[in-house]
Short mmCIF file of C-alpha atoms in Angstrom, two decimals:
data_model
loop_
_atom_site.label_atom_id
_atom_site.label_comp_id
_atom_site.label_asym_id
_atom_site.label_seq_id
_atom_site.Cartn_x
_atom_site.Cartn_y
_atom_site.Cartn_z
CA MET A 173 52.33 86.70 -49.95
CA LEU A 174 48.57 86.87 -49.52
CA ALA A 175 48.07 83.87 -51.78
CA ALA A 176 50.53 81.80 -49.79
CA GLY A 177 48.75 82.61 -46.56
CA LEU A 178 45.44 81.64 -48.10
CA VAL A 179 46.86 78.25 -49.08
CA VAL A 180 48.05 77.66 -45.55
CA VAL A 181 44.64 78.56 -44.10
CA LEU A 182 42.86 76.29 -46.48
CA ALA A 183 45.25 73.44 -45.72
CA VAL A 184 44.71 73.80 -42.00
CA ALA A 185 40.97 73.99 -42.43
CA GLY A 186 40.98 70.90 -44.61
CA TRP A 187 43.09 69.02 -42.11
CA LEU A 188 40.76 69.97 -39.29
CA LEU A 189 37.77 68.97 -41.35
CA TRP A 190 39.31 65.62 -42.17
CA ARG A 191 40.28 64.97 -38.59
CA ASN A 192 36.70 65.49 -37.42
CA TRP A 193 35.14 63.65 -40.32
CA VAL A 194 33.81 60.34 -38.75
CA PRO A 195 31.25 57.78 -39.88
CA SER A 196 27.66 58.45 -39.04
CA ALA A 197 26.13 56.45 -36.20
CA PRO A 198 24.80 53.04 -37.31
CA GLY A 199 21.07 52.53 -37.41
CA SER A 200 19.29 51.61 -34.19
CA PRO A 201 19.86 47.94 -33.32
CA SER A 202 16.94 45.64 -32.69
CA SER A 203 16.72 42.27 -30.97
CA GLN A 204 15.46 39.80 -33.55
CA ALA A 205 15.58 36.55 -31.61
CA VAL A 206 16.15 36.15 -27.88
CA THR A 207 16.56 32.85 -26.03
CA ALA A 208 17.79 31.98 -22.55
CA THR A 209 21.39 31.87 -23.76
CA SER A 210 21.57 34.09 -26.86
CA VAL A 211 20.59 37.48 -28.28
CA GLU A 212 20.44 38.18 -32.02
CA LEU A 213 20.96 41.84 -33.00
CA ARG A 214 20.39 43.63 -36.33
CA TRP A 215 21.15 47.25 -37.22
CA GLY A 216 21.33 49.65 -40.15
CA PRO A 217 24.71 50.63 -41.67
CA SER A 218 26.41 53.99 -41.33
CA THR A 219 25.17 56.11 -44.22
CA SER A 220 27.55 59.07 -44.28
CA GLY A 221 31.09 60.07 -43.47
CA PRO A 222 34.04 57.95 -44.27
CA GLY A 223 33.29 54.37 -45.04
CA VAL A 224 33.40 52.04 -42.03
CA ASP A 225 35.74 49.12 -41.98
CA GLN A 226 34.27 47.63 -38.76
CA TYR A 227 31.20 47.62 -36.60
CA LEU A 228 31.87 47.40 -32.89
CA VAL A 229 29.24 45.85 -30.60
CA GLN A 230 29.13 47.08 -27.02
CA ARG A 231 27.18 45.39 -24.23
CA ASP A 232 26.69 47.25 -20.99
CA GLY A 233 29.49 49.69 -21.99
CA ALA A 234 32.06 47.03 -22.88
CA GLN A 235 33.01 45.91 -26.38
CA VAL A 236 32.06 42.30 -27.01
CA ALA A 237 32.50 42.00 -30.81
CA ALA A 238 34.27 43.60 -33.80
CA LEU A 239 32.63 42.77 -37.14
CA GLY A 240 33.34 43.40 -40.79
CA ALA A 241 32.11 46.46 -42.68
CA THR A 242 29.38 44.48 -44.45
CA VAL A 243 28.07 42.70 -41.35
CA THR A 244 24.92 44.19 -39.85
CA SER A 245 23.81 41.37 -37.56
CA TRP A 246 25.35 39.38 -34.74
CA VAL A 247 24.39 36.75 -32.18
CA ASP A 248 25.64 37.16 -28.62
CA ARG A 249 25.97 33.69 -27.13
CA ASN A 250 27.71 34.68 -23.93
CA VAL A 251 24.67 35.75 -21.94
CA ALA A 252 22.95 34.33 -18.87
CA PRO A 253 19.29 33.31 -18.72
CA ASN A 254 16.73 35.74 -17.33
CA SER A 255 19.20 38.65 -17.38
CA ALA A 256 19.01 42.26 -18.68
CA TYR A 257 21.56 43.74 -21.15
CA ARG A 258 22.04 47.08 -23.02
CA TYR A 259 23.53 47.09 -26.52
CA VAL A 260 24.86 49.87 -28.81
CA ILE A 261 26.68 49.66 -32.18
CA VAL A 262 29.64 51.91 -33.12
CA GLY A 263 30.99 52.36 -36.66
CA ALA A 264 34.80 52.38 -37.00
CA SER A 265 36.90 53.75 -39.83
CA GLY A 266 40.49 53.17 -38.95
CA SER A 267 40.96 54.90 -35.64
CA LYS A 268 37.85 57.00 -36.08
CA ARG A 269 34.65 56.09 -34.23
CA SER A 270 31.13 57.08 -34.93
CA ALA A 271 28.76 58.19 -32.26
CA PRO A 272 27.04 55.19 -30.64
CA SER A 273 23.79 54.01 -32.13
CA ALA A 274 20.60 54.28 -30.16
CA GLU A 275 20.58 51.80 -27.24
CA VAL A 276 18.47 48.63 -27.21
CA ALA A 277 17.63 46.94 -23.92
CA VAL A 278 17.16 43.19 -23.97
CA ARG A 279 16.22 40.61 -21.31
CA THR A 280 17.07 37.02 -22.05
CA LEU A 281 14.42 34.39 -21.50
CA PRO A 282 14.41 32.36 -18.30
CA ALA A 283 15.98 28.93 -18.64
CA MET A 284 13.41 26.18 -19.03
CA PRO A 285 12.72 23.82 -16.13
CA GLU A 286 14.51 20.49 -16.29
CA ALA A 287 13.94 16.86 -15.28
CA LEU A 288 10.15 16.99 -15.27
CA GLU A 289 8.78 13.89 -13.49
CA GLN A 290 5.65 12.49 -11.89
CA LYS A 291 6.07 12.35 -8.13
CA GLY A 292 2.74 10.87 -7.12
CA SER A 293 -0.86 10.36 -8.06
CA SER A 294 -4.29 9.42 -6.82
CA ALA A 295 -7.45 8.61 -8.72
CA THR A 296 -8.18 12.32 -9.25
CA SER A 297 -4.80 14.05 -8.97
CA ALA A 298 -1.26 13.99 -10.30
CA THR A 299 1.77 15.52 -8.60
CA ILE A 300 4.57 16.64 -10.91
CA GLY A 301 7.99 18.01 -10.03
CA TRP A 302 10.97 19.50 -11.83
CA ALA A 303 14.45 20.89 -11.24
CA ALA A 304 15.05 24.63 -11.15
CA PRO A 305 17.25 25.93 -14.01
CA ALA A 306 20.94 25.58 -13.22
CA ARG A 307 21.85 29.03 -14.69
CA GLY A 308 20.45 32.47 -14.12
CA PRO A 309 18.34 33.91 -11.32
CA ALA A 310 15.19 32.12 -10.17
CA PRO A 311 12.11 33.00 -12.23
CA GLU A 312 9.16 34.82 -10.74
CA LYS A 313 6.91 31.83 -11.31
CA TYR A 314 6.40 28.57 -13.13
CA VAL A 315 3.40 28.03 -15.40
CA VAL A 316 2.07 24.48 -15.75
CA SER A 317 0.16 23.35 -18.85
CA ARG A 318 -1.79 20.12 -19.22
CA ASP A 319 -2.68 18.86 -22.69
CA GLY A 320 -1.83 22.29 -24.15
CA THR A 321 -3.87 24.35 -21.66
CA GLU A 322 -2.47 26.34 -18.75
CA VAL A 323 -3.82 24.88 -15.52
CA GLY A 324 -1.79 26.52 -12.77
CA THR A 325 1.13 28.61 -11.58
CA VAL A 326 3.45 28.33 -8.57
CA PRO A 327 6.06 30.74 -7.20
CA GLY A 328 9.59 30.54 -8.58
CA THR A 329 10.77 29.07 -5.29
CA GLN A 330 8.47 26.04 -5.68
CA THR A 331 9.23 23.11 -7.96
CA THR A 332 6.14 20.91 -7.56
CA TYR A 333 2.53 21.20 -8.61
CA VAL A 334 -0.52 19.12 -7.70
CA ASP A 335 -3.10 18.95 -10.48
CA THR A 336 -6.51 18.02 -9.10
CA GLY A 337 -9.97 17.24 -10.45
CA LEU A 338 -8.69 14.68 -12.96
CA GLU A 339 -10.42 11.58 -14.31
CA PRO A 340 -9.46 8.26 -12.73
CA GLY A 341 -7.21 6.07 -14.86
CA GLY A 342 -6.42 8.99 -17.20
CA VAL A 343 -3.30 9.79 -19.25
CA PHE A 344 -2.17 13.44 -19.43
CA SER A 345 0.61 15.48 -21.05
CA TYR A 346 2.40 18.19 -19.03
CA VAL A 347 4.93 20.92 -19.81
CA VAL A 348 6.24 23.66 -17.53
CA VAL A 349 7.66 27.08 -18.43
CA ALA A 350 9.58 29.52 -16.24
CA ALA A 351 8.31 33.11 -16.36
CA THR A 352 9.55 36.51 -15.22
CA GLY A 353 7.21 39.29 -16.14
CA ALA A 354 6.18 38.78 -19.75
CA ASN A 355 9.29 36.73 -20.46
CA ARG A 356 8.74 33.02 -20.63
CA SER A 357 11.19 30.20 -21.14
CA GLN A 358 10.90 27.54 -23.75
CA PRO A 359 8.59 24.72 -22.59
CA SER A 360 10.19 21.89 -20.68
CA ALA A 361 10.37 18.43 -22.16
CA GLU A 362 6.94 16.81 -22.18
CA LEU A 363 5.91 14.56 -19.30
CA ILE A 364 3.24 11.87 -19.68
CA ALA A 365 1.52 11.34 -16.31
CA VAL A 366 -1.26 9.00 -15.28
CA THR A 367 -3.83 8.93 -12.52
CA LEU A 368 -4.61 5.80 -10.55
CA PRO A 369 -7.80 3.90 -11.26
CA ALA A 370 -10.61 4.61 -8.82
CA ALA A 371 -11.08 2.21 -5.92
CA PRO A 372 -14.12 -0.07 -5.89
CA THR A 373 -17.14 1.26 -4.02
CA GLY A 374 -19.86 -0.24 -1.87
CA LEU A 375 -17.81 -3.04 -0.33
CA ARG A 376 -20.20 -5.28 1.59
CA ALA A 377 -20.63 -8.82 2.91
CA SER A 378 -23.42 -10.64 1.07
CA LYS A 379 -23.09 -14.01 2.83
CA VAL A 380 -21.32 -15.04 6.03
CA THR A 381 -21.13 -18.57 7.44
CA THR A 382 -19.08 -20.22 10.14
CA ASP A 383 -16.10 -20.75 7.83
CA ALA A 384 -16.58 -18.50 4.77
CA ALA A 385 -17.44 -14.93 3.80
CA THR A 386 -18.60 -13.56 0.45
CA VAL A 387 -17.71 -9.92 -0.19
CA GLN A 388 -19.15 -7.84 -3.03
CA TRP A 389 -18.37 -4.42 -4.48
CA SER A 390 -19.43 -2.04 -7.24
CA ARG A 391 -17.41 -1.10 -10.32
CA PRO A 392 -15.71 2.31 -9.95
CA SER A 393 -15.88 5.15 -12.43
CA GLY A 394 -13.27 5.36 -15.17
CA PRO A 395 -11.96 2.79 -17.66
CA GLN A 396 -12.99 -0.86 -17.43
CA PRO A 397 -10.68 -2.51 -14.85
CA THR A 398 -8.61 -5.49 -15.89
CA GLY A 399 -8.96 -7.03 -12.43
CA TYR A 400 -9.62 -6.61 -8.74
CA VAL A 401 -7.25 -7.56 -5.92
CA VAL A 402 -8.84 -8.77 -2.69
CA LEU A 403 -6.94 -8.32 0.58
CA ARG A 404 -7.78 -9.95 3.88
CA ASP A 405 -6.05 -8.49 6.94
CA ASP A 406 -3.64 -6.59 4.63
CA THR A 407 -2.61 -9.76 2.77
CA GLU A 408 -3.55 -10.43 -0.85
CA VAL A 409 -5.74 -13.51 -1.08
CA ARG A 410 -7.09 -13.45 -4.62
CA THR A 411 -7.16 -11.50 -7.90
CA VAL A 412 -10.38 -11.77 -9.91
CA SER A 413 -11.22 -10.55 -13.40
CA GLY A 414 -12.40 -7.02 -14.09
CA THR A 415 -15.93 -8.26 -14.76
CA THR A 416 -16.19 -10.12 -11.42
CA LEU A 417 -17.64 -8.11 -8.55
CA SER A 418 -17.53 -10.63 -5.68
CA TYR A 419 -15.26 -13.12 -3.96
CA THR A 420 -15.97 -15.95 -1.51
CA ASP A 421 -13.20 -16.42 1.03
CA THR A 422 -13.28 -19.98 2.42
CA GLY A 423 -11.46 -22.07 4.99
CA LEU A 424 -11.70 -19.43 7.71
CA ALA A 425 -11.83 -20.04 11.43
CA PRO A 426 -15.30 -19.89 12.99
CA ALA A 427 -16.17 -16.74 14.94
CA SER A 428 -13.00 -15.05 13.65
CA THR A 429 -12.95 -11.39 12.60
CA HIS A 430 -11.27 -10.19 9.39
CA ARG A 431 -10.67 -6.88 7.56
CA TYR A 432 -11.25 -6.78 3.80
CA THR A 433 -10.22 -4.20 1.21
CA VAL A 434 -10.29 -4.37 -2.60
CA LEU A 435 -8.00 -2.66 -5.13
CA THR A 436 -8.79 -1.91 -8.76
CA ASP A 437 -6.15 -3.12 -11.24
CA LEU A 438 -5.83 -1.34 -14.59
CA ASP A 439 -3.13 -2.98 -16.70
CA GLY A 440 -0.88 -3.32 -13.68
CA LEU A 441 -1.69 0.09 -12.21
CA ARG A 442 -3.45 -0.35 -8.87
CA SER A 443 -5.86 1.96 -7.12
CA ASP A 444 -5.77 2.99 -3.50
CA PRO A 445 -7.61 0.51 -1.25
CA SER A 446 -11.36 0.66 -0.96
CA PRO A 447 -12.82 1.60 2.41
CA GLU A 448 -12.29 -1.28 4.83
CA LEU A 449 -14.99 -3.86 5.53
CA VAL A 450 -14.91 -5.76 8.85
CA VAL A 451 -16.52 -9.21 8.80
CA THR A 452 -17.03 -11.52 11.78
CA LEU A 453 -17.84 -15.11 10.90
CA ARG A 454 -20.80 -16.79 12.52
CA THR A 455 -20.32 -18.60 15.80
CA PRO A 456 -20.96 -22.35 15.47
CA SER A 457 -22.93 -24.27 18.04
CA VAL A 458 -21.19 -25.60 21.10
CA ALA A 459 -21.89 -29.16 19.96
CA SER A 460 -20.04 -28.59 16.68
CA GLY A 461 -16.73 -28.08 18.45
CA HIS A 462 -13.85 -30.50 17.95
CA LEU A 463 -13.16 -32.76 20.95
CA ASP A 464 -9.53 -33.85 21.23
CA GLY A 465 -6.45 -33.76 23.39
CA SER A 466 -5.65 -34.26 27.04
CA TRP A 467 -8.11 -33.19 29.76
CA PRO A 468 -7.91 -32.84 33.56
CA VAL A 469 -11.13 -34.50 34.76
CA ASP A 470 -12.92 -33.99 38.06
CA GLY A 471 -15.23 -36.81 39.19
CA LYS A 472 -17.70 -37.20 42.05
CA VAL A 473 -19.74 -40.26 43.05
CA THR A 474 -23.41 -39.34 42.94
CA ASP A 475 -25.04 -42.75 43.48
CA VAL A 476 -24.03 -46.25 44.65
CA THR A 477 -26.20 -49.35 44.49
CA GLY A 478 -24.87 -52.32 46.43
CA THR A 479 -21.27 -52.45 47.47
CA VAL A 480 -18.64 -51.31 44.99
CA THR A 481 -15.08 -51.88 46.07
CA LEU A 482 -12.52 -49.57 44.49
CA GLY A 483 -9.56 -50.16 46.73
CA GLY A 484 -12.02 -49.44 49.51
CA SER A 485 -15.75 -49.17 49.42
CA ALA A 486 -17.02 -46.40 47.20
CA ALA A 487 -19.30 -43.92 48.90
CA LYS A 488 -21.63 -41.25 47.66
CA GLY A 489 -19.84 -37.90 47.54
CA GLN A 490 -16.41 -39.46 47.01
CA THR A 491 -14.31 -37.35 44.60
CA PHE A 492 -11.63 -38.24 42.14
CA GLY A 493 -9.11 -36.42 39.91
CA TRP A 494 -7.97 -37.99 36.65
CA THR A 495 -6.36 -37.19 33.30
CA TRP A 496 -8.18 -38.49 30.24
CA ASP A 497 -6.89 -38.37 26.67
CA PHE A 498 -9.19 -38.03 23.68
CA ALA A 499 -7.92 -39.35 20.32
CA SER A 500 -10.25 -37.92 17.69
CA SER A 501 -10.82 -39.60 14.34
CA CYS A 502 -10.94 -36.22 12.51
CA LYS A 503 -9.13 -32.88 12.56
CA VAL A 504 -12.09 -30.54 12.78
CA GLY A 505 -15.69 -30.82 13.84
CA PRO A 506 -17.39 -33.44 16.02
CA CYS A 507 -16.48 -37.06 15.37
CA ALA A 508 -15.81 -40.33 17.21
CA ALA A 509 -12.97 -40.33 19.72
CA VAL A 510 -11.27 -42.93 21.87
CA VAL A 511 -11.12 -41.89 25.52
CA SER A 512 -8.17 -43.35 27.40
CA GLY A 513 -8.23 -42.81 31.14
CA VAL A 514 -7.89 -44.19 34.61
CA PHE A 515 -10.70 -44.89 37.06
CA ALA A 516 -9.72 -45.89 40.59
CA SER A 517 -6.20 -46.73 39.41
CA HIS A 518 -7.56 -48.99 36.66
CA PRO A 519 -6.96 -47.94 33.01
CA PHE A 520 -9.77 -48.12 30.47
CA SER A 521 -10.48 -47.09 26.87
CA VAL A 522 -13.90 -46.16 25.57
CA LYS A 523 -14.88 -45.16 22.05
CA VAL A 524 -17.46 -42.37 22.26
CA THR A 525 -19.54 -41.25 19.29
CA PRO A 526 -21.38 -37.92 19.01
CA ALA A 527 -25.12 -37.84 18.50
CA ASN A 528 -27.53 -35.00 19.22
CA GLY A 529 -24.83 -33.00 20.97
CA THR A 530 -23.66 -35.79 23.31
CA TYR A 531 -20.72 -38.20 23.07
CA SER A 532 -21.65 -41.73 24.27
CA GLY A 533 -19.92 -45.10 24.44
CA SER A 534 -19.21 -48.11 26.63
CA THR A 535 -16.60 -50.81 27.24
CA ASN A 536 -15.99 -53.80 29.52
CA VAL A 537 -13.03 -53.72 31.88
CA HIS A 538 -11.95 -55.14 35.29
CA ILE A 539 -12.16 -52.23 37.69
CA SER A 540 -13.96 -53.33 40.90
CA HIS A 541 -13.61 -56.51 42.92
CA CYS A 542 -15.05 -58.26 45.96
CA GLN A 543 -13.70 -60.52 48.66
CA GLY A 544 -15.28 -63.98 48.83
CA LEU A 545 -14.65 -67.03 51.01
CA SER A 546 -12.19 -68.41 48.51
CA GLY A 547 -10.39 -65.12 47.87
CA THR A 548 -10.68 -61.95 45.85
CA VAL A 549 -13.05 -62.04 42.91
CA ASP A 550 -12.37 -59.73 39.97
CA VAL A 551 -15.48 -58.29 38.45
CA LYS A 552 -15.84 -57.57 34.74
CA ASN A 553 -17.46 -54.16 34.89
CA THR A 554 -19.23 -52.19 32.17
CA VAL A 555 -18.15 -48.55 31.89
CA ARG A 556 -20.59 -46.22 30.17
CA LEU A 557 -19.64 -42.63 29.35
CA SER A 558 -22.02 -39.85 28.36
CA LEU A 559 -20.34 -36.49 27.79
CA THR A 560 -21.95 -33.23 26.67
CA PRO A 561 -19.88 -30.21 25.49
CA THR A 562 -20.83 -27.11 27.47
CA ARG A 563 -18.58 -24.55 25.82
CA SER A 564 -16.58 -24.23 22.60
CA GLY A 565 -14.17 -21.67 21.23
CA LEU A 566 -11.24 -21.08 18.91
CA VAL A 567 -8.16 -23.09 19.78
CA SER A 568 -5.30 -22.70 17.29
CA ASN A 569 -7.91 -21.47 14.75
CA ILE A 570 -10.01 -24.62 15.17
CA TRP A 571 -13.49 -24.46 16.70
CA SER A 572 -12.93 -26.75 19.66
CA VAL A 573 -14.72 -27.96 22.79
CA THR A 574 -13.26 -26.13 25.77
CA SER A 575 -15.40 -27.66 28.52
CA TRP A 576 -17.73 -30.61 28.95
CA LYS A 577 -19.67 -32.47 31.60
CA GLY A 578 -21.38 -35.82 31.85
CA THR A 579 -21.66 -39.10 33.71
CA LEU A 580 -19.64 -42.25 34.14
CA VAL A 581 -21.70 -45.29 35.08
CA LEU A 582 -19.92 -48.39 36.37
CA THR A 583 -22.07 -51.52 36.58
CA SER A 584 -21.10 -54.97 37.88
CA PRO A 585 -23.11 -58.17 37.29
CA TYR A 586 -23.52 -60.92 39.84
CA THR A 587 -20.20 -62.72 39.75
CA ALA A 588 -19.30 -66.06 41.40
CA ALA A 589 -16.00 -67.92 41.61
CA GLY A 590 -14.55 -71.00 43.33
CA SER A 591 -16.01 -74.45 44.21
CA SER A 592 -19.46 -75.24 45.42
CA GLY A 593 -20.47 -75.12 49.00
CA ASN A 594 -19.08 -72.79 51.54
CA LEU A 595 -15.91 -72.25 49.54
CA ARG A 596 -17.82 -70.69 46.67
CA SER A 597 -17.27 -66.88 46.41
CA TYR A 598 -19.56 -64.48 44.72
CA CYS A 599 -20.08 -60.74 44.20
CA PRO A 600 -23.58 -59.34 44.04
CA ALA A 601 -24.70 -57.07 41.25
CA ASN A 602 -24.03 -53.36 41.95
CA SER A 603 -23.57 -50.03 40.24
CA LEU A 604 -21.86 -46.65 40.68
CA THR A 605 -22.69 -43.37 39.03
CA ALA A 606 -20.23 -40.48 39.00
CA SER A 607 -20.52 -37.02 37.57
CA VAL A 608 -17.52 -35.97 35.47
CA ALA A 609 -16.49 -32.55 34.16
CA ALA A 610 -13.48 -30.95 32.55
CA THR A 611 -12.39 -27.49 31.39
CA ARG A 612 -9.29 -26.27 29.58
#
């Protein structure tokens, strides 16, 4: 009876021992490789108790993987960037579970910045920008590296960086990483950025005439330019080679004012404009103006010798108003012109030629007449014009005479007509001088 009871006790004890016999806890897991989207874990096997047939991976208290008995590593690819996780490993033998392994805490790396691009540049700076990572929380900061050296950081809410103090016309390599604490993302894709060439310096006018201006400048720092672009009044007028440091702008209007800037060209990359240079061309003399067109002329008789009949006797102080047309033989500058006008209702044409600042010329025309015994006698007068420009200015970008004054002298020789005796008519010699002036 005693022996039977002992057998029962031993059986119960053995069953209880078997029921509580579980695998030992796996060795502490470690994170071997962590990226923004994956965590690699490794652990030691259970070393006592019943043999395991599975290892169960738990993340933040929830099972995420069941692995074979011989597997002691696993990669979790269902994680978010820049996020914290806690992992434990449990050994399983049938329905039995080991105690959890020691816990390992892991933070995934921030996701790397995307779409790195150059947003702007000057001769000494480059502005780069990027897109924030699409997954995971914003990083604490971004770290910018140029040519392999960290050059700056910006907060995680900012996605641009201005790199200053660079060489003009330089080429630079940039990468950006996202960082939270000591965790840093993989570097972004590389961006090659360039700075603009430096603008020319010392822009100056070395020679200015009435119709041309020569501008000069000094070569800027940085690489040898391939060319320079000259702008007048914000319009490109010429590109010269990179070894040429001056340009003569011709065909300009006298006394006109222009603004010049020069750009440096480096293989198609242009600098900002140089400081502006304002140039005013020289003012030509009054006499060098172009005389042309239609003029309202005021005339006044200043002297009469003898009797001059102009539809009535002309008297000193008599005034007239006419319109004279000047047909110039050139398009610019002083040159001969044919003056077509009316004097006392009689048309005339006189070719006047400039010399020493005065236009002079004469012609013969029937203007005056006298009444003789045998009727009216037409007189072949000589008209002499002497005109002096008194003011010139720009008219439609041509340096033109805008006012002039002078004299018109009308002379008549002794003239006779008809038969001899009392029927013979004659006109005595006489002359008339009138001042003339016009402004437009």
